Short mmCIF file of C-alpha atoms in Angstrom, two decimals:
data_model
loop_
_atom_site.label_atom_id
_atom_site.label_comp_id
_atom_site.label_asym_id
_atom_site.label_seq_id
_atom_site.Cartn_x
_atom_site.Cartn_y
_atom_site.Cartn_z
CA MET A 141 147.01 79.68 85.05
CA ALA A 142 145.76 83.61 86.16
CA GLU A 143 142.42 83.01 85.00
CA ILE A 144 141.79 79.64 87.36
CA ALA A 145 143.30 81.59 90.26
CA LYS A 146 140.56 84.34 89.82
CA SER A 147 138.09 82.22 89.55
CA LYS A 148 138.95 80.38 92.79
CA VAL A 149 138.51 83.47 94.86
CA PRO A 150 136.64 82.96 98.06
CA THR A 151 133.45 84.96 98.55
CA VAL A 152 131.89 83.10 101.70
CA ILE A 153 133.47 80.61 103.98
CA ALA A 154 131.26 78.75 106.17
CA ASP A 155 133.25 76.12 108.72
CA ASP A 156 130.96 74.01 110.86
CA VAL A 157 128.36 76.53 111.34
CA HIS A 158 125.44 75.72 113.80
CA ILE A 159 122.57 77.79 114.19
CA VAL A 160 120.23 77.85 117.17
CA TYR A 161 116.90 79.74 117.90
CA ARG A 162 115.54 79.83 121.27
CA VAL A 163 111.87 79.71 121.25
CA ASN A 164 109.64 81.05 124.79
CA THR A 165 106.99 78.06 125.37
CA GLY A 166 106.37 80.27 128.61
CA SER A 167 103.41 82.35 129.50
CA SER A 168 103.48 85.87 129.34
CA GLY A 169 101.09 88.59 131.09
CA ARG A 170 101.27 90.62 133.99
CA GLY A 171 103.76 90.39 136.16
CA SER A 172 106.36 88.97 133.50
CA ALA A 173 108.98 91.36 133.31
CA THR A 174 111.20 90.71 136.71
CA ALA A 175 110.65 86.48 135.17
CA ALA A 176 111.59 87.41 131.93
CA LEU A 177 114.70 89.95 133.13
CA SER A 178 115.72 86.97 135.64
CA LYS A 179 116.06 84.58 132.52
CA ILE A 180 118.06 86.76 130.31
CA LEU A 181 120.42 87.06 133.15
CA ARG A 182 121.35 83.10 133.46
CA ARG A 183 121.21 82.37 129.75
CA GLY A 184 124.06 85.58 130.33
CA LYS A 185 125.84 82.99 132.32
CA GLY A 186 125.02 80.11 129.84
CA ALA A 187 122.17 78.55 131.43
CA ASP A 188 118.88 77.88 129.06
CA ALA A 189 116.18 79.81 131.19
CA PRO A 190 113.26 77.31 132.00
CA GLY A 191 109.96 77.43 129.62
CA VAL A 192 112.37 78.25 126.69
CA ARG A 193 112.94 75.44 123.72
CA LYS A 194 115.54 75.05 121.59
CA VAL A 195 115.54 74.92 118.14
CA HIS A 196 118.51 73.45 116.09
CA ALA A 197 118.10 75.03 112.90
CA VAL A 198 120.98 74.71 111.11
CA ARG A 199 123.54 72.01 112.29
CA GLY A 200 127.51 71.73 111.09
CA VAL A 201 127.04 73.18 107.61
CA SER A 202 130.56 73.52 105.89
CA PHE A 203 131.32 75.17 102.40
CA THR A 204 133.14 77.62 100.34
CA ALA A 205 131.57 79.56 97.48
CA TYR A 206 133.88 81.34 94.90
CA ARG A 207 133.56 84.70 92.56
CA GLY A 208 131.30 84.29 89.15
CA GLU A 209 129.57 81.21 91.03
CA ALA A 210 125.43 81.40 91.24
CA ILE A 211 124.79 78.30 94.09
CA GLY A 212 121.20 77.34 94.62
CA LEU A 213 119.85 75.87 98.06
CA ILE A 214 117.17 73.50 97.95
CA GLY A 215 115.51 71.44 100.59
CA SER A 216 112.01 70.68 102.25
CA ASN A 217 110.34 73.99 103.89
CA GLY A 218 112.20 73.83 106.99
CA SER A 219 115.16 72.60 106.24
CA GLY A 220 117.49 75.63 107.17
CA LYS A 221 118.21 77.43 103.85
CA SER A 222 116.97 81.26 104.79
CA THR A 223 118.31 80.34 108.00
CA LEU A 224 121.44 79.95 106.57
CA LEU A 225 121.27 82.82 104.21
CA ARG A 226 120.56 85.22 107.19
CA ALA A 227 123.49 84.22 108.99
CA ILE A 228 125.90 84.92 106.22
CA ALA A 229 124.25 88.15 105.55
CA GLY A 230 125.22 88.62 109.59
CA LEU A 231 122.10 88.72 110.49
CA LEU A 232 121.79 85.70 112.83
CA PRO A 233 124.84 84.62 115.02
CA CYS A 234 126.05 81.25 115.22
CA GLU A 235 125.52 79.30 117.65
CA SER A 236 129.25 77.90 117.39
CA GLY A 237 131.04 77.59 114.38
CA LYS A 238 132.23 81.00 111.90
CA VAL A 239 131.16 82.07 108.67
CA TYR A 240 133.43 84.56 106.51
CA THR A 241 132.78 86.68 103.78
CA ASP A 242 134.52 88.96 101.46
CA GLY A 243 133.09 91.60 100.88
CA GLN A 244 129.80 93.09 102.23
CA PRO A 245 126.71 90.11 101.02
CA SER A 246 123.51 91.59 100.11
CA LEU A 247 120.25 89.46 101.38
CA LEU A 248 117.17 90.60 99.23
CA GLY A 249 114.26 92.01 100.92
CA VAL A 250 116.74 93.27 104.03
CA ASN A 251 118.97 95.57 102.11
CA ALA A 252 115.79 96.97 100.14
CA ALA A 253 113.47 96.37 102.34
CA LEU A 254 110.33 98.46 101.56
CA MET A 255 107.70 100.73 103.55
CA ASN A 256 103.78 100.20 102.33
CA ASP A 257 103.01 103.19 103.27
CA LEU A 258 105.36 104.99 101.00
CA THR A 259 104.95 105.14 97.16
CA GLY A 260 107.47 102.97 94.70
CA GLU A 261 108.96 105.91 93.93
CA ARG A 262 110.71 106.15 97.24
CA ASN A 263 111.04 102.96 98.15
CA VAL A 264 113.12 102.56 95.37
CA VAL A 265 115.45 105.61 96.86
CA LEU A 266 115.89 104.38 99.98
CA GLY A 267 116.29 100.47 99.16
CA GLY A 268 118.89 102.03 97.00
CA LEU A 269 120.28 104.15 99.73
CA ALA A 270 120.16 101.12 101.86
CA MET A 271 122.49 99.43 99.78
CA GLY A 272 125.13 102.17 100.23
CA MET A 273 124.14 103.60 96.77
CA THR A 274 124.68 107.30 96.50
CA ARG A 275 121.38 109.29 95.44
CA GLU A 276 123.09 110.06 91.98
CA GLN A 277 123.54 106.55 91.46
CA ILE A 278 120.22 105.72 92.46
CA LYS A 279 118.79 108.33 89.58
CA GLU A 280 120.60 107.19 86.99
CA ARG A 281 118.89 103.56 87.64
CA TYR A 282 115.44 104.78 88.35
CA GLN A 283 114.26 104.19 85.07
CA ASP A 284 116.00 100.77 84.65
CA ILE A 285 114.89 99.51 87.94
CA VAL A 286 110.95 100.74 87.40
CA ASP A 287 110.99 99.01 83.60
CA PHE A 288 112.81 95.95 84.72
CA SER A 289 110.50 95.52 87.72
CA GLY A 290 107.17 95.56 85.12
CA ILE A 291 105.12 97.52 87.52
CA ASN A 292 104.15 100.22 85.51
CA GLU A 293 103.37 98.17 82.50
CA LYS A 294 99.33 98.55 83.57
CA GLY A 295 99.57 101.27 84.87
CA ASP A 296 101.06 104.25 87.12
CA PHE A 297 101.59 102.00 90.07
CA ILE A 298 104.93 103.25 90.77
CA SER A 299 103.40 106.50 92.04
CA LEU A 300 101.06 104.74 94.34
CA PRO A 301 101.22 103.03 98.27
CA MET A 302 103.00 100.22 98.18
CA ARG A 303 100.14 98.69 100.33
CA THR A 304 98.05 98.76 96.74
CA TYR A 305 100.59 96.16 95.60
CA SER A 306 100.27 92.33 95.27
CA SER A 307 102.84 90.31 96.55
CA GLY A 308 103.91 89.80 93.25
CA MET A 309 104.65 93.48 92.66
CA ALA A 310 106.23 93.97 95.53
CA ALA A 311 108.30 90.86 95.18
CA ARG A 312 109.25 92.02 91.90
CA LEU A 313 110.13 95.63 92.72
CA ARG A 314 111.94 94.35 95.51
CA PHE A 315 114.32 92.28 93.35
CA SER A 316 114.56 95.00 91.02
CA ILE A 317 116.21 97.34 93.51
CA ALA A 318 118.37 94.63 94.77
CA ALA A 319 119.81 93.88 91.20
CA ALA A 320 120.51 97.04 89.77
CA LYS A 321 123.73 97.12 92.25
CA ASP A 322 126.73 94.75 91.77
CA HIS A 323 127.16 92.61 94.74
CA ASP A 324 129.98 90.64 96.46
CA VAL A 325 127.45 88.51 97.52
CA LEU A 326 124.05 88.39 96.72
CA MET A 327 121.54 86.29 98.22
CA ILE A 328 117.77 85.40 97.04
CA ASP A 329 115.30 83.94 99.09
CA GLU A 330 112.61 83.10 96.55
CA ALA A 331 112.20 86.12 94.55
CA LEU A 332 111.98 83.74 91.16
CA ALA A 333 109.16 82.52 92.21
CA THR A 334 106.71 85.51 91.45
CA GLY A 335 105.99 86.65 88.39
CA ASP A 336 105.37 85.58 85.21
CA ARG A 337 107.62 84.08 82.78
CA LYS A 338 108.72 87.44 81.43
CA PHE A 339 110.11 88.62 84.53
CA GLN A 340 111.45 84.97 85.64
CA VAL A 341 113.81 85.15 82.84
CA ARG A 342 115.24 88.85 82.86
CA SER A 343 115.41 87.85 86.64
CA GLU A 344 118.07 85.02 85.31
CA ALA A 345 119.39 87.13 83.09
CA ARG A 346 120.23 89.99 85.27
CA ILE A 347 121.66 87.28 87.75
CA ARG A 348 123.80 85.94 85.03
CA GLU A 349 125.17 89.27 84.83
CA LEU A 350 125.86 89.81 88.73
CA ARG A 351 128.10 86.66 88.03
CA GLU A 352 130.34 87.90 85.50
CA LYS A 353 130.92 91.44 87.26
CA ALA A 354 132.44 88.94 89.29
CA GLY A 355 129.99 88.37 92.29
CA SER A 356 128.58 85.79 94.03
CA VAL A 357 124.55 84.82 94.11
CA PHE A 358 122.60 82.20 96.16
CA LEU A 359 118.89 81.71 95.16
CA VAL A 360 117.15 79.32 97.16
CA SER A 361 113.44 78.14 95.48
CA HIS A 362 111.51 75.51 95.36
CA ASN A 363 111.13 76.17 91.41
CA ASN A 364 113.56 73.27 90.38
CA LYS A 365 113.50 75.16 86.88
CA SER A 366 114.86 77.94 88.22
CA ILE A 367 117.83 76.51 89.67
CA ARG A 368 118.21 74.49 87.06
CA ASP A 369 118.47 77.56 84.62
CA THR A 370 119.96 79.95 86.63
CA CYS A 371 122.72 78.06 89.21
CA ASP A 372 126.01 76.00 88.40
CA ARG A 373 125.99 74.23 91.59
CA VAL A 374 123.53 73.02 94.86
CA LEU A 375 123.53 73.08 98.01
CA TRP A 376 121.10 70.76 99.43
CA LEU A 377 119.73 70.81 103.34
CA GLU A 378 117.26 68.57 105.00
CA ARG A 379 116.70 68.88 108.87
CA GLY A 380 119.74 71.55 109.04
CA GLU A 381 122.36 69.10 107.67
CA LEU A 382 124.11 69.77 104.63
CA VAL A 383 123.31 66.27 102.40
CA MET A 384 124.90 67.54 99.33
CA ASP A 385 126.68 69.93 97.17
CA GLY A 386 127.84 69.23 93.85
CA PRO A 387 126.97 70.44 90.17
CA THR A 388 123.40 71.30 89.79
CA ASP A 389 121.81 68.43 87.81
CA GLU A 390 123.71 66.06 89.87
CA VAL A 391 122.33 67.66 93.31
CA VAL A 392 118.96 68.52 91.53
CA ARG A 393 118.45 64.85 90.22
CA ALA A 394 119.22 63.26 93.21
CA TYR A 395 116.78 65.40 95.51
CA GLU A 396 114.08 64.88 93.08
CA LYS A 397 114.30 61.23 93.55
CA HIS A 398 114.67 61.61 97.08
CA THR A 399 111.10 63.70 97.18
CA ASN A 400 109.74 61.86 94.69
CA ALA A 401 110.45 58.18 96.14
#
C-alpha cells in the first residue's frame, strides 16, 4: 500500500488550461510608440487592442502527472505541445485555468541556456548554475557531462566557442547539462531527435534513471520510436486540445492511424 501511495504522488496538475497568444498585426515605425502605449493601457483594462490577433494555442487541457512517470507529448506541428511545456515551466501565463507543480520544473534549453560566444566548457558551468547546481557539484560532474554529450569524440570541441558547434552538438550538450541534475519535473523538447542512435540510447537510459529517482519527465518528440522506448504514458494534442491521454502503445497507435488515414 505504501508503494502504491508513493507512485501516486502528483507532480503536475493542469486544470482546464487555456493559453492565448496575442500577435500584433498592425504596422510599426516612426510615431508608433504612443499608439503602442495606448494599446497596452487598453489591454490592461481588459480590452484587446485593434490590430492584435488572438491565437488560442492551448484549449482546456487537463491532466495529472505523477512521480516516476515519463509522459510523451505527440501531435502535429502547431498542436500546442511546446506551448504547454512552457506554461508548466512558468514561462507563459494561462489565459484561464491553473497549472500546479510540486517542486521546480526544468525546461530543457531554457534552464540550460547556452551562449554562442562562450566555450562549451564555460557553458557547462553557466548551465549548471542556472539549474541551481553549486560550483562544486558542477566540478564533480563536469567530465561526465562532456563524456555523455560525446562532443569531444572527434576533437577538443568543449574548449571551442559554441558558435562552432553544429545544431546537433549543441542539443546534445544542452541535454547532457540538464540530465546531470536530478529534477522534480524535467521537460525535454525534441532533444532525442538529434544525434546518432548511440546518443539516443544513452539519453533514453538517463531518462529512465531520472524516473527511478522519483522525478517526472515530459518528452516532446515527432519520433514515435523514441516515445515508445522512453515513455509509459502519452498525451496527444491537436489544435491545442487534448485528444487522448493513456498508455503509450494505445495512444501512439491511435495517432498513427489518424495521421496515416
